[in-house]
XYZ file of C-alpha atoms in Angstrom:
569
model
C -86.709 -15.959 35.392
C -87.440 -16.442 39.095
C -85.469 -19.677 38.925
C -82.258 -17.681 38.482
C -82.171 -16.891 42.153
C -82.249 -20.575 43.105
C -78.501 -20.592 42.460
C -77.804 -17.605 44.683
C -75.575 -18.322 47.600
C -78.354 -17.260 49.950
C -79.900 -20.056 51.965
C -83.508 -20.688 51.041
C -84.997 -22.155 54.182
C -88.647 -21.258 53.518
C -90.867 -22.593 50.713
C -92.219 -19.128 49.867
C -90.530 -15.768 49.400
C -91.562 -12.634 51.240
C -90.267 -10.234 48.551
C -89.795 -10.149 44.800
C -87.748 -7.865 42.590
C -89.319 -6.657 39.327
C -88.009 -4.810 36.276
C -90.887 -3.279 34.311
C -91.492 -0.704 31.597
C -92.265 2.542 33.411
C -95.442 3.002 31.395
C -96.880 -0.248 32.716
C -95.416 -0.147 36.201
C -97.586 0.487 39.246
C -97.673 3.945 40.763
C -94.285 4.791 42.329
C -93.874 3.274 45.750
C -90.798 2.629 47.793
C -88.543 0.900 47.193
C -88.086 1.652 43.474
C -85.448 3.029 41.090
C -85.681 4.212 37.502
C -83.302 3.152 34.760
C -83.302 2.744 30.966
C -83.037 -0.246 28.663
C -80.700 -0.859 25.745
C -83.078 1.036 23.446
C -83.368 3.959 25.855
C -86.883 2.980 26.940
C -87.570 3.984 30.569
C -87.667 1.075 32.995
C -88.371 0.803 36.707
C -86.968 -1.520 39.348
C -89.209 -2.119 42.351
C -89.767 -4.692 45.065
C -93.014 -5.975 46.545
C -94.660 -9.131 47.808
C -96.166 -10.210 44.461
C -94.487 -13.069 42.647
C -95.412 -11.862 39.153
C -96.202 -8.627 37.387
C -97.620 -8.556 33.829
C -95.011 -7.493 31.268
C -92.234 -7.519 33.867
C -89.183 -9.614 34.543
C -88.998 -10.809 38.142
C -86.639 -12.420 40.640
C -87.376 -13.932 44.022
C -85.422 -12.308 46.835
C -84.064 -14.458 49.656
C -86.306 -15.473 52.508
C -86.493 -12.800 55.175
C -85.112 -10.046 52.918
C -86.565 -6.582 53.561
C -85.504 -4.095 50.892
C -84.403 -0.646 52.046
C -83.166 0.874 48.777
C -82.667 0.005 45.099
C -79.838 1.641 43.162
C -79.198 0.861 39.456
C -75.733 0.259 38.035
C -74.668 0.658 34.429
C -74.444 -2.702 32.608
C -70.667 -2.455 32.244
C -69.939 -1.644 35.881
C -68.148 -4.479 37.650
C -67.665 -4.155 41.417
C -64.570 -5.911 42.693
C -64.276 -6.400 46.441
C -65.666 -3.056 47.661
C -68.684 -0.837 46.993
C -68.855 2.649 48.543
C -72.263 4.322 48.739
C -72.740 7.952 49.778
C -76.110 9.353 50.763
C -78.549 10.325 53.482
C -81.434 8.606 55.222
C -84.684 10.054 53.888
C -88.132 8.845 54.869
C -86.575 5.868 56.601
C -84.471 4.769 53.608
C -80.864 5.333 52.601
C -81.014 7.584 49.523
C -77.841 7.021 47.496
C -76.338 10.162 45.979
C -73.038 8.740 44.738
C -71.383 5.370 44.343
C -67.722 4.456 43.985
C -66.354 1.095 42.873
C -62.699 1.045 43.996
C -60.402 -0.962 41.748
C -57.254 -2.846 42.672
C -56.231 -3.362 39.052
C -52.869 -1.831 38.326
C -52.680 -0.015 35.024
C -50.232 2.418 33.478
C -50.875 5.750 35.213
C -51.999 8.468 32.845
C -49.772 11.557 32.902
C -51.329 14.560 34.616
C -50.473 18.246 34.850
C -47.351 19.060 36.824
C -48.452 20.253 40.279
C -47.821 23.794 41.442
C -45.742 24.719 44.483
C -44.867 21.118 45.339
C -41.364 19.707 45.501
C -41.223 17.872 42.184
C -38.146 15.939 43.257
C -40.305 13.821 45.572
C -41.863 12.144 42.519
C -39.056 12.466 39.974
C -36.588 9.963 38.604
C -32.964 11.005 38.128
C -30.683 9.485 35.513
C -27.070 10.439 34.874
C -25.817 10.858 31.312
C -22.441 11.469 29.679
C -19.932 9.252 27.881
C -17.154 10.216 30.307
C -19.117 8.777 33.238
C -18.125 11.695 35.435
C -21.513 12.175 37.143
C -22.502 10.913 40.603
C -26.178 11.371 41.446
C -28.349 10.583 44.460
C -32.049 11.359 44.807
C -33.545 10.522 48.201
C -36.468 11.988 50.147
C -37.028 14.744 47.615
C -33.420 15.928 47.811
C -31.034 15.725 44.834
C -27.251 15.626 45.210
C -25.074 15.758 42.091
C -21.302 15.654 41.869
C -19.504 16.150 38.571
C -15.888 15.433 37.774
C -13.994 17.609 35.316
C -14.516 16.837 31.658
C -15.032 18.299 28.218
C -17.986 16.235 26.986
C -21.660 16.992 27.843
C -22.746 15.344 31.078
C -25.374 15.808 33.729
C -28.694 14.520 35.061
C -32.081 14.007 33.406
C -35.041 14.632 35.747
C -38.310 13.127 34.550
C -41.737 12.561 36.088
C -45.330 11.449 35.372
C -46.541 14.817 34.109
C -46.949 17.299 31.339
C -46.572 21.041 31.826
C -49.664 23.233 32.284
C -50.347 25.691 29.454
C -49.540 28.767 31.516
C -46.762 31.262 32.065
C -44.620 29.339 34.543
C -41.290 29.468 36.278
C -39.169 26.885 38.042
C -38.121 27.682 41.604
C -34.889 26.009 42.744
C -33.710 25.915 46.362
C -30.113 24.699 46.376
C -26.604 25.066 47.673
C -23.415 24.897 45.614
C -24.223 24.925 41.933
C -21.391 26.999 40.465
C -21.391 26.520 36.708
C -24.436 24.184 36.521
C -27.032 24.949 33.828
C -30.731 24.108 34.055
C -32.511 23.113 30.835
C -35.829 21.641 29.695
C -36.758 19.366 26.797
C -40.016 18.422 25.106
C -40.564 15.606 22.637
C -38.998 17.504 19.747
C -35.812 18.377 21.668
C -35.591 14.852 23.062
C -35.752 13.445 19.538
C -32.859 15.736 18.522
C -30.993 15.114 21.803
C -31.041 18.836 22.573
C -32.636 21.005 25.266
C -33.774 24.598 25.840
C -31.768 26.576 28.392
C -33.544 28.092 31.396
C -30.416 29.605 32.901
C -27.309 29.024 34.964
C -27.334 28.349 38.700
C -25.348 31.042 40.526
C -23.161 29.671 43.315
C -24.963 29.621 46.669
C -23.814 28.872 50.176
C -27.212 27.743 51.483
C -30.516 26.392 50.188
C -32.383 28.280 52.902
C -32.235 31.566 50.999
C -34.982 32.686 48.605
C -35.426 30.148 45.747
C -33.834 31.104 42.445
C -36.420 31.524 39.684
C -36.081 30.319 36.095
C -38.689 31.324 33.500
C -39.723 28.456 31.237
C -38.890 29.057 27.551
C -41.838 30.008 25.342
C -40.549 27.580 22.708
C -41.106 24.637 25.074
C -44.182 22.582 24.167
C -45.935 22.005 27.523
C -48.015 19.039 26.362
C -44.942 17.015 25.340
C -42.565 17.946 28.178
C -40.134 15.090 28.786
C -37.574 16.184 31.360
C -35.501 18.882 32.992
C -31.747 18.700 32.484
C -29.072 19.641 34.991
C -25.933 20.174 32.887
C -22.508 19.800 34.518
C -19.831 22.463 34.034
C -16.449 21.573 32.523
C -14.734 21.883 35.907
C -15.396 19.661 38.898
C -18.423 20.891 40.850
C -21.295 19.771 43.039
C -24.819 20.904 43.875
C -27.497 19.873 46.348
C -31.042 20.780 45.321
C -33.424 20.717 48.292
C -36.504 21.582 46.252
C -37.557 22.081 42.655
C -41.057 23.546 42.313
C -43.248 24.879 39.526
C -44.862 28.267 40.138
C -47.212 30.503 38.133
C -45.650 33.613 36.650
C -48.558 36.092 36.568
C -48.417 39.557 35.037
C -48.071 41.890 38.006
C -50.034 44.850 36.627
C -52.881 42.894 34.993
C -56.400 43.742 36.171
C -57.852 40.764 38.098
C -60.483 38.698 36.304
C -64.072 39.363 37.339
C -65.463 37.700 40.433
C -68.991 36.424 39.975
C -71.849 34.970 41.973
C -75.296 33.450 41.538
C -78.556 35.143 42.516
C -81.072 32.302 42.537
C -84.001 34.279 43.967
C -85.500 36.675 41.433
C -86.806 38.812 44.304
C -83.220 39.724 45.223
C -82.790 41.774 42.048
C -86.415 42.701 41.374
C -87.230 43.993 44.866
C -83.823 44.665 46.420
C -81.722 45.606 43.397
C -79.829 48.575 44.912
C -78.905 46.543 48.001
C -77.681 43.672 45.810
C -75.514 45.972 43.713
C -74.051 47.596 46.857
C -73.124 44.151 48.150
C -71.600 43.115 44.806
C -69.482 46.251 44.590
C -68.267 45.816 48.183
C -67.090 42.265 47.431
C -65.564 43.091 44.024
C -68.193 40.982 42.241
C -68.500 42.215 38.659
C -70.643 39.444 37.119
C -74.082 38.456 38.450
C -75.945 35.349 37.276
C -79.623 36.029 37.933
C -82.812 33.997 37.577
C -85.207 35.627 35.096
C -88.949 34.876 35.439
C -90.745 33.768 32.258
C -94.316 33.660 31.065
C -95.552 32.308 27.728
C -91.990 31.768 26.448
C -91.037 35.405 27.035
C -89.331 37.443 29.763
C -92.166 38.230 32.154
C -91.077 41.708 33.276
C -88.754 43.074 30.590
C -88.910 46.646 31.871
C -87.798 45.617 35.369
C -84.987 43.496 33.959
C -83.802 46.309 31.709
C -83.805 48.779 34.595
C -81.739 46.471 36.779
C -79.194 45.754 34.030
C -78.799 49.487 33.329
C -78.269 50.197 37.030
C -75.716 47.396 37.291
C -73.862 48.587 34.203
C -73.426 52.058 35.696
C -71.511 50.412 38.536
C -69.359 48.250 36.273
C -71.344 45.079 36.937
C -72.413 42.742 34.143
C -75.668 40.762 34.368
C -76.115 37.295 32.870
C -79.064 34.929 33.124
C -78.820 31.503 34.739
C -81.105 28.507 34.301
C -80.625 24.975 35.482
C -82.576 21.749 35.533
C -81.109 18.287 34.962
C -84.103 17.400 32.766
C -82.876 19.943 30.179
C -80.520 17.251 28.870
C -83.377 14.935 27.884
C -84.245 14.747 24.159
C -87.916 15.561 24.737
C -86.927 18.812 26.512
C -84.962 20.261 23.589
C -87.871 22.178 21.966
C -88.718 23.922 25.255
C -85.027 24.656 25.850
C -84.725 26.226 22.414
C -87.756 28.413 23.117
C -86.147 29.593 26.351
C -82.925 30.618 24.614
C -84.940 32.264 21.821
C -86.798 34.284 24.454
C -83.537 35.637 25.863
C -82.359 36.525 22.366
C -85.684 38.232 21.681
C -85.385 40.261 24.874
C -81.881 41.446 23.973
C -83.039 42.389 20.496
C -85.857 44.493 21.949
C -83.743 46.735 24.219
C -80.854 49.142 23.837
C -77.294 47.804 24.423
C -77.084 49.172 27.988
C -80.082 47.026 29.001
C -78.995 43.762 27.390
C -77.989 40.590 29.174
C -74.264 39.918 29.035
C -74.864 36.264 28.268
C -76.652 33.053 29.151
C -75.477 30.468 31.642
C -76.952 26.990 32.013
C -76.275 24.868 35.070
C -77.492 21.478 33.844
C -76.359 18.526 35.955
C -77.686 15.336 34.335
C -76.057 13.155 36.993
C -78.790 14.334 39.394
C -81.392 12.407 37.409
C -82.255 9.099 39.065
C -81.662 7.164 35.850
C -78.244 8.746 35.155
C -75.447 6.206 34.789
C -77.741 3.240 34.472
C -78.802 1.537 31.263
C -76.946 2.098 28.002
C -77.696 5.772 27.365
C -74.808 7.907 26.106
C -75.256 10.833 28.485
C -72.275 12.725 27.086
C -73.913 12.615 23.646
C -77.132 13.942 25.178
C -75.232 16.762 26.876
C -73.544 17.729 23.603
C -76.925 17.656 21.825
C -78.278 20.014 24.482
C -75.314 22.345 23.962
C -75.975 22.371 20.205
C -79.618 23.234 20.859
C -78.577 26.164 23.034
C -75.891 27.370 20.629
C -78.306 27.424 17.702
C -81.103 29.104 19.634
C -78.903 31.634 21.469
C -77.388 32.975 18.246
C -74.645 35.472 19.016
C -75.392 35.599 22.744
C -72.537 34.535 25.012
C -73.193 30.956 26.153
C -71.677 29.480 29.290
C -72.159 26.036 30.829
C -71.522 24.880 34.390
C -69.661 21.567 34.739
C -68.262 19.548 37.688
C -64.522 19.289 38.229
C -64.663 15.506 37.915
C -65.460 15.821 34.200
C -61.788 16.673 33.654
C -61.055 13.258 32.123
C -63.948 13.443 29.633
C -61.759 14.723 26.853
C -64.182 13.957 24.017
C -67.038 15.718 25.806
C -65.009 18.822 26.668
C -63.493 19.059 23.198
C -66.980 18.649 21.730
C -68.202 21.574 23.834
C -65.395 23.875 22.700
C -66.991 25.064 19.410
C -70.406 25.407 21.075
C -69.709 27.519 24.157
C -67.914 30.723 25.035
C -67.026 29.698 28.573
C -67.222 27.014 31.240
C -67.769 27.495 34.952
C -66.148 24.619 36.842
C -67.686 23.579 40.148
C -64.358 23.187 41.946
C -66.035 22.635 45.295
C -63.119 22.043 47.646
C -61.653 24.057 50.529
C -58.047 22.806 50.379
C -56.148 25.316 48.181
C -53.939 22.566 46.740
C -56.998 20.547 45.693
C -58.712 23.621 44.256
C -55.650 24.294 42.114
C -55.160 20.667 41.067
C -58.787 20.332 39.944
C -58.702 23.687 38.121
C -55.579 23.019 36.050
C -57.050 20.669 33.404
C -59.882 23.107 32.662
C -57.636 26.164 32.516
C -55.456 24.245 30.072
C -58.602 23.432 28.070
C -59.387 27.156 27.986
C -55.947 28.032 26.633
C -56.072 25.258 24.046
C -59.505 26.258 22.748
C -59.294 30.008 23.452
C -62.290 29.896 25.784
C -62.841 31.389 29.214
C -62.984 29.251 32.345
C -64.391 30.339 35.682
C -63.392 28.439 38.810
C -66.358 28.172 41.183
C -66.069 27.724 44.960
C -68.872 26.765 47.353
C -69.956 28.838 50.366
C -73.421 27.379 50.938
C -74.483 24.954 53.610
C -73.971 21.281 52.757
C -75.659 18.697 54.927
C -73.479 15.857 56.229
C -73.595 12.590 54.310
C -73.071 9.004 55.337
C -70.602 6.719 53.596
C -71.416 3.029 53.725
C -68.631 0.618 52.854
C -69.715 -2.807 51.638
C -67.237 -5.631 51.010
C -67.771 -8.936 49.279
C -69.198 -11.528 51.669
C -67.369 -14.770 52.270
C -69.171 -18.099 52.350
C -71.339 -18.304 55.430
C -71.356 -14.550 56.115
C -74.628 -12.668 56.320
C -75.255 -10.285 53.433
C -76.755 -6.799 53.473
C -76.335 -5.821 49.810
C -77.085 -7.855 46.695
C -75.967 -7.092 43.162
C -78.557 -8.630 40.840
C -78.872 -8.806 37.055
C -81.824 -9.231 34.743
C -81.218 -9.521 30.979
C -78.141 -7.304 31.090
C -79.567 -4.716 33.498
C -78.240 -4.669 37.033
C -79.209 -3.166 40.371
C -77.902 -2.956 43.917
C -80.417 -4.150 46.503
C -79.746 -2.713 49.975
C -81.361 -4.757 52.726
C -82.587 -3.469 56.058
C -81.105 -6.405 57.954
C -78.465 -8.976 57.013
C -79.746 -12.265 55.602
C -77.924 -15.585 55.975
C -75.802 -16.870 53.124
C -75.201 -20.439 52.122
C -72.017 -22.297 51.205
C -72.645 -22.291 47.433
C -70.310 -20.548 45.027
C -71.371 -17.102 43.862
C -73.069 -17.189 40.451
C -72.064 -14.912 37.596
C -75.301 -12.927 37.643
C -75.238 -11.840 41.309
C -72.904 -10.540 44.005
C -73.287 -10.710 47.751
C -71.788 -8.049 50.023
C -71.766 -7.315 53.728
C -71.723 -3.919 55.434
C -68.196 -3.365 56.748
C -68.460 0.180 58.109
C -70.438 3.392 58.101
C -69.127 6.899 58.746
C -70.353 10.492 58.637
C -68.784 12.963 56.200
C -69.342 16.649 56.903
C -69.049 19.377 54.287
C -65.856 20.980 55.595
C -63.810 19.662 52.658
C -66.331 21.025 50.165
C -67.778 24.318 51.394
C -66.576 27.492 53.109
C -70.006 27.926 54.702
C -68.645 27.867 58.262
C -65.624 30.028 57.453
C -66.388 32.546 54.735
C -63.535 34.823 55.887
C -61.145 31.982 54.956
C -62.610 32.040 51.451
C -62.021 35.771 51.139
C -58.432 35.345 52.334
C -57.857 32.621 49.760
C -59.207 34.493 46.736
C -56.327 36.926 45.997
C -53.752 34.121 45.857
C -55.892 31.930 43.609
C -56.718 34.858 41.331
C -53.051 35.738 41.020
C -52.007 32.149 40.283
C -54.780 31.470 37.771
C -54.046 34.704 35.905
C -50.950 32.925 34.576
C -53.371 31.215 32.180
C -53.676 34.561 30.385
C -57.072 35.164 28.783
C -58.430 31.691 29.632
C -59.035 32.466 33.307
C -62.463 34.053 33.614
C -62.405 34.702 37.351
C -63.624 33.070 40.561
C -67.342 32.319 40.874
C -68.785 32.188 44.390
C -71.774 29.946 44.997
C -74.187 30.765 47.836
C -71.900 33.558 48.978
C -74.523 36.282 48.841
């Protein structure tokens, strides 16, 4: 196996190698020493990558590293991952080594873009296509720079403009805001797949004549009969007489119920001492910040709540102030198959506690913040982590019985349709870690989950971050050309692959790159602070943002379960 590296495009100028890369079963591997990285084989068996100066290790597969190579970090890739020209690694230097927390493999391949939810409060015309229709050919249309100008000649046959875009409509109560001038006699309509098939449309309303687009936008409620998932286009219908209109902006806005009580704000209380020893102070703080749900850590002993009387007293006190108490537990290892019996016992213990106390002292539900992507072996090997997560959810659902069950998920799981749909019959709610500070990004990342909540009749909390987040470094590696020194190697052994970060560049030779390895050079390195992710340095800005988000998200009716604030207390 060591002979594989003889074809690497790295120049081998010395007869012996200073370092070797090994892939071993974890059970037979030496005690952990840096550099190493854990992964899993095709059968799920735990494996370990590590580098040292020994040429062979019993029971291991090994590769010689290039002469002079000093390994800083090893980071496994999934077998199917194929870097193109660029590899982005995010992380921090710990104990003298770059600890990778996230990797991104940018792709230049152009595919058909997948439709997404129509954005809120953005000028849709900037991304729309306009097409005139009508057998009399009496329509003149121009769409430039997000501004639509339509002129219609007189005529008796239907004519107008179809406005389409790369979206579907969110499953919320929405209205269309039009800023325009002119418009006398024009009608605005909308069509989904069914109307498009019948060549019909649903009427939103008629545009009253306006002298200027600078006045307050005119609002059109979207018809309830319109299927949001199969929206196809808006229609601007010409009147019978000659007329013109200039639309400066067409934007989608939530249409919340004005007198509806806001959904509950919530927060996490990770230190049990905060409720056990300072309960009254915690409840005063919660009431002052309109927090009506608390997720608290509950101490356990021998698979039972350790201090049931103290827990019951705190829940009763909270209930008298209109505050609900739920438990929270979280450990990425909870997703592992061998952890399922212990996880079931934990949920059983909560159910047993609730059964032992009167209703006023019962937990309002269970929340589990399980983030499997924090495990070092996540994403490597051939393990179906989504299947493991669903199996964990089934364990919790069975053990929790009738208790409310809520799971915490990251916003970037929005595209995992099979996983989210699989969770729907197992959970009562999701809390989405929508950790961004830009209101537009917060809304964009929340929309797919709020739609999921409407579709499955489940509640969705939108969580924002207020805790301190240490800066991270982003390293950008690009594929090395012949003759360039390399500082990152992508190596494969029997279908498994790993990134090998080197402390210093090593020379490369003129040979062509083999199929089993990739050679990259460090192009740039930059610091990324947490200002795009957390409100830690500006919590007043978070408080100012909340009312607007709560009002907008309430347009998703019963699906919106409120804003959750992390590390706010």
